[in-house]
């Protein structure tokens, strides 16, 4: 038989749980990825899926960072090497490489190739840092975590609307 609880007791229990939830640590809201020699954080709401890369078709007369077009469940996605696009060495495909599908709210069918996913991260204990050198427009912030590892936060909106990203032809 189920336990009966008065409405007053239920409200008190709910109030207590809500107060406890406010004092608990925040949930991880970012995915950590390795892009070349750098660690990046990407908000989970900015990507729709993380998948192992499948085959893609090269596109002639495209910039080197545009690797090609992939058919992912019947939709065509531009495959972008995020490291090469950022001006670093291209990603070397391997067992840890992943494609991050950009969320559909950005209205671009793009998949970002990264070297490795590093799991979910929270910035709760990270310190915001400033760098002396200017970064690209698609880096919104820099952090250093509790283990003194530096992270760049990717501004997905700035990346996918950047003129260079939108003009992939040579």
mmCIF file of C-alpha atoms in Angstrom:
data_model
loop_
_atom_site.group_PDB
_atom_site.id
_atom_site.type_symbol
_atom_site.label_atom_id
_atom_site.label_comp_id
_atom_site.label_asym_id
_atom_site.label_seq_id
_atom_site.Cartn_x
_atom_site.Cartn_y
_atom_site.Cartn_z
ATOM 1 C CA UNK A 1 0.000 0.000 0.000
ATOM 2 C CA UNK A 2 1.346 3.442 -0.874
ATOM 3 C CA UNK A 3 2.389 5.845 1.830
ATOM 4 C CA UNK A 4 0.060 8.791 2.274
ATOM 5 C CA UNK A 5 1.591 12.229 2.658
ATOM 6 C CA UNK A 6 -0.275 15.372 3.546
ATOM 7 C CA UNK A 7 -0.182 18.287 1.137
ATOM 8 C CA UNK A 8 1.587 20.396 3.757
ATOM 9 C CA UNK A 9 4.298 17.748 4.251
ATOM 10 C CA UNK A 10 4.709 17.394 0.475
ATOM 11 C CA UNK A 11 5.174 21.175 0.092
ATOM 12 C CA UNK A 12 7.725 21.268 2.892
ATOM 13 C CA UNK A 13 9.682 18.374 1.376
ATOM 14 C CA UNK A 14 9.588 20.019 -2.048
ATOM 15 C CA UNK A 15 10.758 23.330 -0.609
ATOM 16 C CA UNK A 16 13.648 21.603 1.163
ATOM 17 C CA UNK A 17 14.709 19.776 -2.015
ATOM 18 C CA UNK A 18 14.604 22.992 -4.053
ATOM 19 C CA UNK A 19 16.754 24.792 -1.502
ATOM 20 C CA UNK A 20 19.228 21.889 -1.482
ATOM 21 C CA UNK A 21 19.364 21.925 -5.270
ATOM 22 C CA UNK A 22 20.294 25.611 -5.185
ATOM 23 C CA UNK A 23 23.321 24.916 -2.995
ATOM 24 C CA UNK A 24 24.575 21.855 -4.898
ATOM 25 C CA UNK A 25 27.240 22.035 -7.547
ATOM 26 C CA UNK A 26 26.097 22.915 -11.010
ATOM 27 C CA UNK A 27 25.799 20.307 -13.693
ATOM 28 C CA UNK A 28 28.322 20.093 -16.461
ATOM 29 C CA UNK A 29 26.990 22.110 -19.376
ATOM 30 C CA UNK A 30 29.940 21.919 -21.733
ATOM 31 C CA UNK A 31 31.676 19.234 -23.714
ATOM 32 C CA UNK A 32 35.451 19.276 -23.544
ATOM 33 C CA UNK A 33 37.221 18.532 -26.818
ATOM 34 C CA UNK A 34 40.818 18.433 -27.969
ATOM 35 C CA UNK A 35 41.543 20.436 -31.117
ATOM 36 C CA UNK A 36 45.187 20.166 -32.091
ATOM 37 C CA UNK A 37 47.175 21.139 -29.003
ATOM 38 C CA UNK A 38 44.304 23.075 -27.401
ATOM 39 C CA UNK A 39 41.428 22.215 -25.102
ATOM 40 C CA UNK A 40 38.061 23.660 -26.062
ATOM 41 C CA UNK A 41 34.696 23.815 -24.331
ATOM 42 C CA UNK A 42 31.505 23.706 -26.371
ATOM 43 C CA UNK A 43 28.130 24.296 -24.761
ATOM 44 C CA UNK A 44 25.993 21.181 -25.033
ATOM 45 C CA UNK A 45 23.092 23.198 -26.425
ATOM 46 C CA UNK A 46 25.215 24.189 -29.432
ATOM 47 C CA UNK A 47 25.674 20.662 -30.729
ATOM 48 C CA UNK A 48 23.051 18.109 -31.550
ATOM 49 C CA UNK A 49 25.191 15.000 -31.616
ATOM 50 C CA UNK A 50 28.710 13.612 -31.309
ATOM 51 C CA UNK A 51 29.502 10.778 -33.709
ATOM 52 C CA UNK A 52 32.441 8.817 -35.029
ATOM 53 C CA UNK A 53 33.377 10.151 -38.455
ATOM 54 C CA UNK A 54 32.181 8.157 -41.415
ATOM 55 C CA UNK A 55 33.103 8.628 -45.033
ATOM 56 C CA UNK A 56 32.813 12.002 -46.692
ATOM 57 C CA UNK A 57 33.173 13.141 -50.282
ATOM 58 C CA UNK A 58 35.825 15.744 -51.085
ATOM 59 C CA UNK A 59 34.619 18.992 -52.587
ATOM 60 C CA UNK A 60 36.714 20.384 -55.440
ATOM 61 C CA UNK A 61 38.028 23.939 -55.205
ATOM 62 C CA UNK A 62 37.357 24.137 -51.478
ATOM 63 C CA UNK A 63 39.645 25.520 -48.799
ATOM 64 C CA UNK A 64 41.793 22.840 -47.094
ATOM 65 C CA UNK A 65 39.811 23.010 -43.841
ATOM 66 C CA UNK A 66 36.591 22.005 -45.636
ATOM 67 C CA UNK A 67 37.163 18.279 -45.792
ATOM 68 C CA UNK A 68 34.043 17.493 -47.776
ATOM 69 C CA UNK A 69 30.397 16.594 -47.482
ATOM 70 C CA UNK A 70 29.028 13.693 -45.440
ATOM 71 C CA UNK A 71 25.631 12.068 -45.638
ATOM 72 C CA UNK A 72 24.519 11.590 -42.038
ATOM 73 C CA UNK A 73 21.149 9.881 -41.773
ATOM 74 C CA UNK A 74 19.976 11.357 -45.059
ATOM 75 C CA UNK A 75 21.145 14.942 -44.413
ATOM 76 C CA UNK A 76 24.209 16.458 -46.025
ATOM 77 C CA UNK A 77 26.727 18.078 -43.666
ATOM 78 C CA UNK A 78 29.825 20.099 -44.502
ATOM 79 C CA UNK A 79 32.731 18.500 -42.651
ATOM 80 C CA UNK A 80 35.029 21.189 -41.233
ATOM 81 C CA UNK A 81 38.417 20.448 -39.691
ATOM 82 C CA UNK A 82 38.207 22.793 -36.683
ATOM 83 C CA UNK A 83 41.954 22.694 -36.081
ATOM 84 C CA UNK A 84 42.834 23.606 -39.679
ATOM 85 C CA UNK A 85 40.113 26.256 -39.741
ATOM 86 C CA UNK A 86 41.666 27.798 -36.607
ATOM 87 C CA UNK A 87 45.040 28.024 -38.376
ATOM 88 C CA UNK A 88 46.682 24.960 -36.818
ATOM 89 C CA UNK A 89 47.753 21.573 -38.158
ATOM 90 C CA UNK A 90 44.903 19.496 -39.581
ATOM 91 C CA UNK A 91 43.284 16.773 -37.498
ATOM 92 C CA UNK A 92 44.821 13.360 -38.068
ATOM 93 C CA UNK A 93 41.908 10.911 -38.254
ATOM 94 C CA UNK A 94 42.150 8.146 -35.698
ATOM 95 C CA UNK A 95 40.051 6.105 -33.284
ATOM 96 C CA UNK A 96 39.422 9.101 -31.003
ATOM 97 C CA UNK A 97 38.396 11.626 -33.683
ATOM 98 C CA UNK A 98 34.785 12.739 -33.563
ATOM 99 C CA UNK A 99 32.345 14.830 -35.531
ATOM 100 C CA UNK A 100 30.298 17.382 -33.611
ATOM 101 C CA UNK A 101 27.061 18.139 -35.431
ATOM 102 C CA UNK A 102 26.205 21.819 -35.098
ATOM 103 C CA UNK A 103 22.710 22.275 -33.657
ATOM 104 C CA UNK A 104 19.985 22.941 -36.223
ATOM 105 C CA UNK A 105 19.047 26.266 -34.595
ATOM 106 C CA UNK A 106 22.144 27.755 -36.265
ATOM 107 C CA UNK A 107 20.677 26.871 -39.686
ATOM 108 C CA UNK A 108 23.915 25.403 -41.048
ATOM 109 C CA UNK A 109 24.452 21.730 -41.712
ATOM 110 C CA UNK A 110 28.004 21.579 -40.448
ATOM 111 C CA UNK A 111 29.985 18.907 -38.657
ATOM 112 C CA UNK A 112 33.162 19.927 -36.816
ATOM 113 C CA UNK A 113 35.983 17.388 -36.841
ATOM 114 C CA UNK A 114 37.915 17.331 -33.546
ATOM 115 C CA UNK A 115 40.847 15.212 -32.385
ATOM 116 C CA UNK A 116 39.166 13.860 -29.276
ATOM 117 C CA UNK A 117 36.282 14.368 -26.891
ATOM 118 C CA UNK A 118 37.324 14.853 -23.264
ATOM 119 C CA UNK A 119 33.965 14.434 -21.561
ATOM 120 C CA UNK A 120 31.538 16.758 -19.858
ATOM 121 C CA UNK A 121 32.968 19.727 -18.000
ATOM 122 C CA UNK A 122 31.707 22.287 -15.545
ATOM 123 C CA UNK A 123 33.241 25.723 -15.195
ATOM 124 C CA UNK A 124 32.193 26.047 -11.577
ATOM 125 C CA UNK A 125 35.730 25.754 -10.186
ATOM 126 C CA UNK A 126 37.496 27.260 -13.181
ATOM 127 C CA UNK A 127 39.055 30.706 -13.158
ATOM 128 C CA UNK A 128 38.329 33.074 -16.033
ATOM 129 C CA UNK A 129 41.600 34.243 -17.546
ATOM 130 C CA UNK A 130 42.525 36.923 -20.013
ATOM 131 C CA UNK A 131 45.211 36.442 -22.611
ATOM 132 C CA UNK A 132 47.567 39.089 -23.880
ATOM 133 C CA UNK A 133 47.173 38.054 -27.512
ATOM 134 C CA UNK A 134 43.928 38.624 -29.368
ATOM 135 C CA UNK A 135 42.046 35.484 -30.254
ATOM 136 C CA UNK A 136 39.683 34.679 -33.049
ATOM 137 C CA UNK A 137 36.143 36.005 -32.955
ATOM 138 C CA UNK A 138 34.766 32.560 -32.164
ATOM 139 C CA UNK A 139 36.614 32.215 -28.852
ATOM 140 C CA UNK A 140 34.363 33.801 -26.256
ATOM 141 C CA UNK A 141 36.374 33.191 -23.064
ATOM 142 C CA UNK A 142 39.470 31.519 -21.628
ATOM 143 C CA UNK A 143 39.486 29.460 -18.433
ATOM 144 C CA UNK A 144 41.996 27.638 -16.306
ATOM 145 C CA UNK A 145 40.599 24.725 -14.318
ATOM 146 C CA UNK A 146 41.599 23.327 -10.924
ATOM 147 C CA UNK A 147 44.357 21.212 -12.528
ATOM 148 C CA UNK A 148 45.804 24.344 -14.203
ATOM 149 C CA UNK A 149 44.632 23.224 -17.661
ATOM 150 C CA UNK A 150 43.658 26.052 -19.994
ATOM 151 C CA UNK A 151 40.397 25.932 -21.960
ATOM 152 C CA UNK A 152 38.974 28.030 -24.775
ATOM 153 C CA UNK A 153 35.210 28.442 -24.964
ATOM 154 C CA UNK A 154 33.849 28.171 -28.496
ATOM 155 C CA UNK A 155 31.210 30.725 -29.483
ATOM 156 C CA UNK A 156 29.303 28.580 -31.976
ATOM 157 C CA UNK A 157 27.166 31.452 -33.240
ATOM 158 C CA UNK A 158 30.244 33.548 -34.034
ATOM 159 C CA UNK A 159 31.958 30.584 -35.699
ATOM 160 C CA UNK A 160 29.149 29.546 -38.027
ATOM 161 C CA UNK A 161 28.320 33.134 -39.007
ATOM 162 C CA UNK A 162 31.931 34.174 -39.625
ATOM 163 C CA UNK A 163 32.503 35.190 -43.277
ATOM 164 C CA UNK A 164 35.482 32.837 -43.611
ATOM 165 C CA UNK A 165 33.408 29.878 -42.379
ATOM 166 C CA UNK A 166 30.636 30.729 -44.824
ATOM 167 C CA UNK A 167 33.007 31.198 -47.788
ATOM 168 C CA UNK A 168 34.706 27.826 -48.122
ATOM 169 C CA UNK A 169 35.516 28.067 -51.814
ATOM 170 C CA UNK A 170 38.948 28.928 -53.144
#
